[in-house]
Tab-separated table of N, CA, C and O in Angstrom:
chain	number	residue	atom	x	y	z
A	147	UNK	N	-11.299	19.151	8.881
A	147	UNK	CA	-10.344	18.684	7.910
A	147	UNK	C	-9.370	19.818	7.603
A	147	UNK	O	-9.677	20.972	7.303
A	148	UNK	N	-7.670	19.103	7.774
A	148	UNK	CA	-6.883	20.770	6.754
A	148	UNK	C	-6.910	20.530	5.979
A	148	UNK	O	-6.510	19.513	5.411
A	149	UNK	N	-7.565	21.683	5.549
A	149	UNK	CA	-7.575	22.174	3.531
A	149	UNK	C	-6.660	22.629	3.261
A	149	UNK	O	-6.646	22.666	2.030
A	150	UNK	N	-5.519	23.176	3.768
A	150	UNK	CA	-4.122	23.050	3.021
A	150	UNK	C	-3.586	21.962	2.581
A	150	UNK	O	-3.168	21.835	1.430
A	151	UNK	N	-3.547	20.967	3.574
A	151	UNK	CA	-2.632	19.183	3.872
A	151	UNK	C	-3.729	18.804	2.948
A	151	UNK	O	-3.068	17.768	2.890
A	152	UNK	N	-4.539	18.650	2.326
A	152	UNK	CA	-5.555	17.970	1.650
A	152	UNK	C	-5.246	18.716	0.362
A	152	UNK	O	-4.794	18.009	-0.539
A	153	UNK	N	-5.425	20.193	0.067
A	153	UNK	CA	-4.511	20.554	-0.816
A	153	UNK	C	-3.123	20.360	-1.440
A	153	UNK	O	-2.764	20.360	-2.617
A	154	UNK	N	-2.480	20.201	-0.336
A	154	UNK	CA	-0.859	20.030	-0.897
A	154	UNK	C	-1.004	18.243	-1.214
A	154	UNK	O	-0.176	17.873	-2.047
A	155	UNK	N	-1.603	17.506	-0.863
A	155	UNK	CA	-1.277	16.261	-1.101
A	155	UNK	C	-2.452	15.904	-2.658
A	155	UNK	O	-2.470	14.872	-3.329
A	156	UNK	N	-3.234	17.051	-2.824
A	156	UNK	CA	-4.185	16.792	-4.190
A	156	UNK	C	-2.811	17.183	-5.160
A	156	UNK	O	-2.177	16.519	-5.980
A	157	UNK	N	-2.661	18.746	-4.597
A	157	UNK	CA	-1.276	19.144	-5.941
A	157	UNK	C	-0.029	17.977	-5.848
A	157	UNK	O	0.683	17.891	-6.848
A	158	UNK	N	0.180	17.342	-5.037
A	158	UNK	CA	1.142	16.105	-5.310
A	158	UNK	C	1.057	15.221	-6.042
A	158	UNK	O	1.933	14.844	-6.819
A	159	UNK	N	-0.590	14.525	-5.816
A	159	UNK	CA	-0.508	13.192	-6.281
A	159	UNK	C	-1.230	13.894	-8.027
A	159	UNK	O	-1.352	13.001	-8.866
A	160	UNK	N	-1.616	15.198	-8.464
A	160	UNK	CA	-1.718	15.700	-9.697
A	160	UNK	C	-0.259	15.556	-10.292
A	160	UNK	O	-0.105	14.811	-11.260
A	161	UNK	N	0.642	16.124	-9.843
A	161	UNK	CA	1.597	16.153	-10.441
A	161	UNK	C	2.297	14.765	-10.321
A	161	UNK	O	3.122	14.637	-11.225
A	162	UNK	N	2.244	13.898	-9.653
A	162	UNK	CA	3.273	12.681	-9.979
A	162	UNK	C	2.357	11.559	-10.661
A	162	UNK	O	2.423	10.332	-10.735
A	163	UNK	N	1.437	12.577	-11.141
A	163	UNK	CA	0.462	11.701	-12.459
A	163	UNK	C	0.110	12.164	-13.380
A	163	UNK	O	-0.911	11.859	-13.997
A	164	UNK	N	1.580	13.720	-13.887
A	164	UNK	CA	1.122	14.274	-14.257
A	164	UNK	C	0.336	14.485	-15.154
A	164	UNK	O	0.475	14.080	-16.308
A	165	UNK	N	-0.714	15.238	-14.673
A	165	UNK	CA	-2.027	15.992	-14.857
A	165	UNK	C	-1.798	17.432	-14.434
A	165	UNK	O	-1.345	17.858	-13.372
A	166	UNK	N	-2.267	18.160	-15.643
A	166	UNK	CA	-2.365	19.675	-15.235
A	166	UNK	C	-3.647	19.769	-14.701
A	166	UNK	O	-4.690	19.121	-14.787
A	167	UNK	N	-3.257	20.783	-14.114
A	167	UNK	CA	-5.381	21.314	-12.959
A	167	UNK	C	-6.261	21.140	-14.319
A	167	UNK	O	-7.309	20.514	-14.164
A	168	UNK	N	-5.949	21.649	-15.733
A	168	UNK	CA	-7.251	21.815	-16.540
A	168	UNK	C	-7.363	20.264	-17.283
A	168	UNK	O	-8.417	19.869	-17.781
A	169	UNK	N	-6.322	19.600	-17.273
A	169	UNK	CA	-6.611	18.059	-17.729
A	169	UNK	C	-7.238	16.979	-16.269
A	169	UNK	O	-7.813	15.920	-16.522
A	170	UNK	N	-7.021	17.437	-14.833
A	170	UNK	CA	-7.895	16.503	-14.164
A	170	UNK	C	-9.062	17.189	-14.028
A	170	UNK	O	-9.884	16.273	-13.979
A	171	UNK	N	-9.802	18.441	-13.915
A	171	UNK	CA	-10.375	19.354	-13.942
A	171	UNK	C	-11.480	18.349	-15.572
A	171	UNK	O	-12.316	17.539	-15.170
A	172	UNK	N	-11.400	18.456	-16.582
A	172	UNK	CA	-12.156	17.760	-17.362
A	172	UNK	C	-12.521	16.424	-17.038
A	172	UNK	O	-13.680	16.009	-17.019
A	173	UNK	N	-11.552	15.796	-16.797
A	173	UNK	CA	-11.578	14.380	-16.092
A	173	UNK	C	-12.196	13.829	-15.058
A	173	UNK	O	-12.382	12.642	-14.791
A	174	UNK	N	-12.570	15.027	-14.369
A	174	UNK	CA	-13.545	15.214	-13.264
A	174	UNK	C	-14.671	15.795	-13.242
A	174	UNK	O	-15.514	15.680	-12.353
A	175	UNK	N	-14.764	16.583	-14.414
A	175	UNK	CA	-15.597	17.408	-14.718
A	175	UNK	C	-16.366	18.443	-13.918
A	175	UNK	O	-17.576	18.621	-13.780
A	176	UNK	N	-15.278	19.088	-13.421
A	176	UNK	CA	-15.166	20.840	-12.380
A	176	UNK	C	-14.285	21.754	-13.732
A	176	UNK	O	-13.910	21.506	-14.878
A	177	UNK	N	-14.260	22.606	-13.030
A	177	UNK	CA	-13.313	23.573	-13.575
A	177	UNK	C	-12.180	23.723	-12.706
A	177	UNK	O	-12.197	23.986	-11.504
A	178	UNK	N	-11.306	23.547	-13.372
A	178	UNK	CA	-9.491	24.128	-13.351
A	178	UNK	C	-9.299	25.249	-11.906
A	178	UNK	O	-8.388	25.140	-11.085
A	179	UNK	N	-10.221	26.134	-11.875
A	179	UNK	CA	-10.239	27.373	-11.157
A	179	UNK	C	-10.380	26.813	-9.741
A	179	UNK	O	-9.463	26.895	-8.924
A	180	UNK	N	-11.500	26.271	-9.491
A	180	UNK	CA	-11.824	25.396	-8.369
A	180	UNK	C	-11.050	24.071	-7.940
A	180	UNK	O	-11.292	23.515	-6.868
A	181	UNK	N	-10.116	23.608	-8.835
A	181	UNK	CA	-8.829	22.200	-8.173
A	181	UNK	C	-7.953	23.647	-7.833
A	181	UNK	O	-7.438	23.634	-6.715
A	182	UNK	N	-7.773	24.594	-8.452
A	182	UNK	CA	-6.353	25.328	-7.756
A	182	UNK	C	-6.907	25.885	-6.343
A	182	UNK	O	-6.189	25.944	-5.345
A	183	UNK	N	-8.693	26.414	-6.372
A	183	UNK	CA	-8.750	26.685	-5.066
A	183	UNK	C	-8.673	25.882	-4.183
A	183	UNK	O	-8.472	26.173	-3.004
A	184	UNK	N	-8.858	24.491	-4.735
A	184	UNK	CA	-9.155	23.310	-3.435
A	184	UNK	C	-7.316	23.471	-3.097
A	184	UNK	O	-6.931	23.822	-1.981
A	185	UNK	N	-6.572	23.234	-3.960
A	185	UNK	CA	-4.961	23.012	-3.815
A	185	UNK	C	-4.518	24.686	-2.937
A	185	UNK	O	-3.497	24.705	-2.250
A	186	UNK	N	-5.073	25.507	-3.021
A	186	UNK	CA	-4.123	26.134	-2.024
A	186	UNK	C	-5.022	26.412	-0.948
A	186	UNK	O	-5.095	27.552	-0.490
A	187	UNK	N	-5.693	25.496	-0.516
A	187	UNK	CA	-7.088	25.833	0.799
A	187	UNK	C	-7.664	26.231	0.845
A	187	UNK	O	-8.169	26.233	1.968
A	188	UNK	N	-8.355	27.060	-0.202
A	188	UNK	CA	-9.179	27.976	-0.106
A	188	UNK	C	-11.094	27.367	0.094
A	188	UNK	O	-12.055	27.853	0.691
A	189	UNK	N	-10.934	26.285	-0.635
A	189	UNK	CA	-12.045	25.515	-0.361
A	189	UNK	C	-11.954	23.615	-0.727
A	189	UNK	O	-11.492	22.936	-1.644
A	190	UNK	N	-13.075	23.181	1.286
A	190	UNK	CA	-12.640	22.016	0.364
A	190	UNK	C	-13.787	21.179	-0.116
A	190	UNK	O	-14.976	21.269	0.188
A	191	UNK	N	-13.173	20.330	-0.948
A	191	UNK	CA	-14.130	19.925	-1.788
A	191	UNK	C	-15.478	18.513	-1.226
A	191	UNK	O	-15.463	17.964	-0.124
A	192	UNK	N	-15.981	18.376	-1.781
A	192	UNK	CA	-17.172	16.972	-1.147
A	192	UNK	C	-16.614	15.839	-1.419
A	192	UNK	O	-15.580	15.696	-2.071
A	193	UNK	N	-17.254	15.017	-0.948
A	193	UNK	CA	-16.777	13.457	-0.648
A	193	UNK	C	-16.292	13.222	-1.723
A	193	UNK	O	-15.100	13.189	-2.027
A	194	UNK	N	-18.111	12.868	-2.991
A	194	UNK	CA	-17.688	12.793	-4.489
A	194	UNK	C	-16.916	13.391	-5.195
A	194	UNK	O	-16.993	13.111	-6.391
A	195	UNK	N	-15.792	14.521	-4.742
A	195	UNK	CA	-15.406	15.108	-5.695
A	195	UNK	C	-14.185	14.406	-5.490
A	195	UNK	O	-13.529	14.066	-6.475
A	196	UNK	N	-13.540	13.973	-3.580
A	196	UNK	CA	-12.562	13.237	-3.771
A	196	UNK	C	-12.214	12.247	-4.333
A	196	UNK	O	-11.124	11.899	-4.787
A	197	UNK	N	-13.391	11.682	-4.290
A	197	UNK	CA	-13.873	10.162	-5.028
A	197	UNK	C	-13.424	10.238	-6.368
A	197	UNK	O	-12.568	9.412	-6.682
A	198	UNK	N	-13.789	11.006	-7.194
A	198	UNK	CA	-13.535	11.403	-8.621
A	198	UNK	C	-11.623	11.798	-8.653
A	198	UNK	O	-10.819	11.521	-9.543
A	199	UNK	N	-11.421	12.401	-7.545
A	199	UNK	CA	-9.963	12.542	-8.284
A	199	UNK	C	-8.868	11.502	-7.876
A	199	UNK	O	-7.843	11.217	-8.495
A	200	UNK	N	-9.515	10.793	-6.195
A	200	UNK	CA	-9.136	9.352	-6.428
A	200	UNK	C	-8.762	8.499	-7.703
A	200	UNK	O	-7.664	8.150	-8.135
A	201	UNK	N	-10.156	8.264	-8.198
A	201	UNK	CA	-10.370	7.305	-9.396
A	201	UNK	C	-9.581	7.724	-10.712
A	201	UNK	O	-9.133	6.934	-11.543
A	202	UNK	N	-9.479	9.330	-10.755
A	202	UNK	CA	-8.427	9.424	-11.342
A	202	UNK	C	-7.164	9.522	-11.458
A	202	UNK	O	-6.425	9.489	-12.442
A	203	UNK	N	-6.940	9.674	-10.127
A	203	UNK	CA	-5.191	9.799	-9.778
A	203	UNK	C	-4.785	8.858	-8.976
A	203	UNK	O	-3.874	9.062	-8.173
A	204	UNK	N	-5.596	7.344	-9.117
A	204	UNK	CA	-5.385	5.847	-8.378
A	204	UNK	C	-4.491	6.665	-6.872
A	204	UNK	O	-3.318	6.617	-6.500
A	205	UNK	N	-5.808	7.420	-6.289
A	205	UNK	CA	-5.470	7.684	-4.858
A	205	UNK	C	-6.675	6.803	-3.682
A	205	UNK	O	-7.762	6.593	-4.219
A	206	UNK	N	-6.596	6.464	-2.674
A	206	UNK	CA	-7.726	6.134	-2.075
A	206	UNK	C	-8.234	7.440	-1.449
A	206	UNK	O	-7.671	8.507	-1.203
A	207	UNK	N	-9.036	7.157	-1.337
A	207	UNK	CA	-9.964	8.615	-0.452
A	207	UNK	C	-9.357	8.913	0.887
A	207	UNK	O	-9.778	9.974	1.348
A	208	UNK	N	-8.353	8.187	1.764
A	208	UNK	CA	-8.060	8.274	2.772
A	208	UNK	C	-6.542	9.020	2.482
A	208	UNK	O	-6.244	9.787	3.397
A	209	UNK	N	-5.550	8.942	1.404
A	209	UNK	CA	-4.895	9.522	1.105
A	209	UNK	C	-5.111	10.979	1.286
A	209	UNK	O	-4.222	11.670	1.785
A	210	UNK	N	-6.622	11.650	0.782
A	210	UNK	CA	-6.515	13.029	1.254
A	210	UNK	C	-6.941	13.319	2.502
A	210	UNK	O	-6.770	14.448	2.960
A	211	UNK	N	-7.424	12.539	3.064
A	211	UNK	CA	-8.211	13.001	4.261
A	211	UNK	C	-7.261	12.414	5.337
A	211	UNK	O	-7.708	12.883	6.384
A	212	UNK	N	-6.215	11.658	5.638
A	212	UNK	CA	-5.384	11.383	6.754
A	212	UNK	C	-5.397	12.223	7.383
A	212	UNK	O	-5.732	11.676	8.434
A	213	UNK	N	-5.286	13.258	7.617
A	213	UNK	CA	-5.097	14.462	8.914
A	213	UNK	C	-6.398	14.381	9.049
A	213	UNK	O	-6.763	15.257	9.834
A	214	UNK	N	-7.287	13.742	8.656
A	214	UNK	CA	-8.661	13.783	9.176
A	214	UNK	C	-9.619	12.771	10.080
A	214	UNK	O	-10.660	12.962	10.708
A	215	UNK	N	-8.670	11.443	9.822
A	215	UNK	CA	-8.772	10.336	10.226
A	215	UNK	C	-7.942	9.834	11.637
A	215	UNK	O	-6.715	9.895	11.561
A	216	UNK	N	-8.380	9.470	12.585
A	216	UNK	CA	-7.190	8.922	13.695
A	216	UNK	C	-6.762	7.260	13.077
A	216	UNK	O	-7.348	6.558	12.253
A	217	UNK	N	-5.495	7.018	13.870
A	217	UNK	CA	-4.696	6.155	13.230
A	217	UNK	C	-5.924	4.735	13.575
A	217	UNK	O	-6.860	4.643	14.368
A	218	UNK	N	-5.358	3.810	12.571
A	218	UNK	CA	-5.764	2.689	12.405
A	218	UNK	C	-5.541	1.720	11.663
A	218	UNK	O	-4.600	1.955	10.906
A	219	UNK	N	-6.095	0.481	11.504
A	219	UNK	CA	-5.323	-0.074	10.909
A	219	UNK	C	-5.561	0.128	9.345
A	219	UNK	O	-4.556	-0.130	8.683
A	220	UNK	N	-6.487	0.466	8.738
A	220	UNK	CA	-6.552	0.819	7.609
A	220	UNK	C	-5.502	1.643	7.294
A	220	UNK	O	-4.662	1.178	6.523
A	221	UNK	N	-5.341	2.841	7.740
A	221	UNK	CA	-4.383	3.725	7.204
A	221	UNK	C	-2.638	3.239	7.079
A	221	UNK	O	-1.798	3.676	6.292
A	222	UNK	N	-2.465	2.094	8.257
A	222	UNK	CA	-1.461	1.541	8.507
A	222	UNK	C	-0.975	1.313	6.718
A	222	UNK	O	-0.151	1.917	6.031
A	223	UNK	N	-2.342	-0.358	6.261
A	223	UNK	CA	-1.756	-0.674	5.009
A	223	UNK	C	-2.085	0.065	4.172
A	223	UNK	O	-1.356	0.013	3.182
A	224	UNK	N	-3.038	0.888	4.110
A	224	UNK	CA	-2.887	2.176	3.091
A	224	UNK	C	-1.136	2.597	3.191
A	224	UNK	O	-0.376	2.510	2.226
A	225	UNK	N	-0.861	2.906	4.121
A	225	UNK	CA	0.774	3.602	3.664
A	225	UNK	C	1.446	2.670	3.150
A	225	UNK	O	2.233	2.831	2.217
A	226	UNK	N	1.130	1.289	3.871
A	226	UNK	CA	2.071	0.162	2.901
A	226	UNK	C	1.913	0.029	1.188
A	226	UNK	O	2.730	-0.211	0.299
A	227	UNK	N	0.404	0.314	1.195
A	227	UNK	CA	0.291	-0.067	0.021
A	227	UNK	C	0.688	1.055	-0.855
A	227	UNK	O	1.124	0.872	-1.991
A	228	UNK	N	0.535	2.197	-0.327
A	228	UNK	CA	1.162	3.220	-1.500
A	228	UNK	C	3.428	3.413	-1.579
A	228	UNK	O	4.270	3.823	-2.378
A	229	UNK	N	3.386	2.812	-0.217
A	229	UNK	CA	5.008	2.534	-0.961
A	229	UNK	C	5.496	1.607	-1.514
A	229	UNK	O	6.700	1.580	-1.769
A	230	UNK	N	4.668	0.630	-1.826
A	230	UNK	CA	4.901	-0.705	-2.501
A	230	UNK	C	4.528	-0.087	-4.068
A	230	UNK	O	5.076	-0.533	-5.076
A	231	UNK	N	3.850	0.642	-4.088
A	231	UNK	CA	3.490	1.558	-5.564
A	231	UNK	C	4.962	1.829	-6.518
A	231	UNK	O	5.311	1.964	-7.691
A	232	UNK	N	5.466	1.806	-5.283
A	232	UNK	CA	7.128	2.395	-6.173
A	232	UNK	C	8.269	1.142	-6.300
A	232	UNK	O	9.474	1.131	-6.553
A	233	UNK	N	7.571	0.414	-6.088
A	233	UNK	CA	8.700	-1.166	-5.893
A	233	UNK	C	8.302	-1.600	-7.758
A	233	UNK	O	7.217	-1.564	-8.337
A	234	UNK	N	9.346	-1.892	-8.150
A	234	UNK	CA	9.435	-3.313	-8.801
A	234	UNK	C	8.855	-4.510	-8.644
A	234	UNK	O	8.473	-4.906	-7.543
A	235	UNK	N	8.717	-5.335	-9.971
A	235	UNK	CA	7.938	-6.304	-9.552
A	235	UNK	C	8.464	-7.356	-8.505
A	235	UNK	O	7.725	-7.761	-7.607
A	236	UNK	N	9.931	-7.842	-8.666
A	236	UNK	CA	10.755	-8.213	-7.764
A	236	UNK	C	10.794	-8.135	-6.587
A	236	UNK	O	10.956	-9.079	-5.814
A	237	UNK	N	10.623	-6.793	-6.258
A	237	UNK	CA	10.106	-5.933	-5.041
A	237	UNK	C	9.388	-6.473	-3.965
A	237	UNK	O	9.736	-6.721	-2.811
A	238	UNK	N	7.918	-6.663	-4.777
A	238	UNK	CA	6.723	-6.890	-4.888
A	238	UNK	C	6.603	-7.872	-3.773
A	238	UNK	O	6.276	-7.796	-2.589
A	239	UNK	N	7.133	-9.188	-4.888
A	239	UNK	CA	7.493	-10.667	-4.730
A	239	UNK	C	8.088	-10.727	-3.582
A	239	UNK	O	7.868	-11.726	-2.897
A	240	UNK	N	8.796	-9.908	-3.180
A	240	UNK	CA	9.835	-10.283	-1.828
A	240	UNK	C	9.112	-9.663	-0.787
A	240	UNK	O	9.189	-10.199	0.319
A	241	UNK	N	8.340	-8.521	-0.925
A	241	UNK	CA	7.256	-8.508	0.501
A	241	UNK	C	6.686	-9.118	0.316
A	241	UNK	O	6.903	-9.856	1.277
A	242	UNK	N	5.995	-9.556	-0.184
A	242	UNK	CA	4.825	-10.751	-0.064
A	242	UNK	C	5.279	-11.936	0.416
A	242	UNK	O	4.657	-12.607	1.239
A	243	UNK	N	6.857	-12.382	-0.288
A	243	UNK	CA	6.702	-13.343	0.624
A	243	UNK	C	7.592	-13.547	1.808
A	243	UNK	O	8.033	-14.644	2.150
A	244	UNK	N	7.890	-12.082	2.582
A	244	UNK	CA	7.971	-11.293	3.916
A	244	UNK	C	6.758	-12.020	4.425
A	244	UNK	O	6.625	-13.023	5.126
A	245	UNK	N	6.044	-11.321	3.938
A	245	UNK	CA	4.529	-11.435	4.905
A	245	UNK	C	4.020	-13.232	5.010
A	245	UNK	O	3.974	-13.755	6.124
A	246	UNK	N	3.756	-13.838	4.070
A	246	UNK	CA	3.645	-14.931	3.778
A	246	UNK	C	4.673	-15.486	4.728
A	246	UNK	O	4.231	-16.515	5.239
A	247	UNK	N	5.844	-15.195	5.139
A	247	UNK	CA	6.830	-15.904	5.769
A	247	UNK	C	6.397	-15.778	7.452
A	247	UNK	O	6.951	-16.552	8.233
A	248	UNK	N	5.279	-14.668	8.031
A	248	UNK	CA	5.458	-14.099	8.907
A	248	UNK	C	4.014	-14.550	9.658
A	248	UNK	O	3.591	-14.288	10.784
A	249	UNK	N	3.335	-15.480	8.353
A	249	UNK	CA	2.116	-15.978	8.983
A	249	UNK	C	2.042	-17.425	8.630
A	249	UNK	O	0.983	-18.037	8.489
A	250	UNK	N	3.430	-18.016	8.476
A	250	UNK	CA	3.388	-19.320	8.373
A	250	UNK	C	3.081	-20.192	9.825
A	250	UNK	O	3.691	-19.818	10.828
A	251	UNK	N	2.154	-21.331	9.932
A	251	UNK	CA	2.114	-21.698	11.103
A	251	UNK	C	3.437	-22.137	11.665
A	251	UNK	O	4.357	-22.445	10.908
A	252	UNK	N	3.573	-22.178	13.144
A	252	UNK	CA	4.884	-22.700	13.312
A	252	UNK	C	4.849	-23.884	13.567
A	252	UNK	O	3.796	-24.368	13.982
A	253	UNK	N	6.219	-24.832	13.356
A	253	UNK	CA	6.354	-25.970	12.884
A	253	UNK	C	6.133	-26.794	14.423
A	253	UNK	O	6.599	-26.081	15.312
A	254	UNK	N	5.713	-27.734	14.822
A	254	UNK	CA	6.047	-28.441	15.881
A	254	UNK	C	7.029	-29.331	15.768
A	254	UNK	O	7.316	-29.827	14.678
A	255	UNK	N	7.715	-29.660	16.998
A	255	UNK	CA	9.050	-30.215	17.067
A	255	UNK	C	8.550	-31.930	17.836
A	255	UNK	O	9.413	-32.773	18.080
């Protein structure tokens, strides 16, 4: 696994939820000292610990570990689903019914 890329994407999704290291650090219940070592590579952390900052920073577990994973289709709608994160509800509504449009049976003539 890179523990940098797993780092830089923990210090991302901390900050665009923001959370300081010592407020997810309680929330997770580690110490502060150890999210900054995990964030600049120095060590990385266990399954459960991703699990925990998942649940707190509505990340999936595959979010940190992608450079760890080969492609598939999971990861596919994982990326969908985290840029739909930033849509409007409107948004929303109009991929869905993209998709919905794209698995309609086709009509016979």
């Amino acid at each position: 696994m890179d523990r940098k890329a797993l780092g830089m994407r923990l210090a991302t999704a901390r900050k665009e939820s923001d959370y300081t290291s010592e407020r997810l650090a309680q929330e997770c219940d580690i110490s502060a000292v150890y999210i900054r070592q995990i964030e600049t590579g120095k060590y990385q952390p266990s399954i459960s610990t991703l699990i925990k900052f998942g649940n707190v920073l509505h990340r999936s577990l595959d979010y940190f570990v992608q450079d760890s994973i080969e492609w598939n289709e999971l990861n596919t709608l994982t990326g969908i689903a985290e840029k739909c994160k930033h849509l409007n509800p409107e948004q929303i509504k109009m991929v869905e019914r993209m998709i919905d449009a794209m698995y309609e049976p086709e009509k016979k003539s």
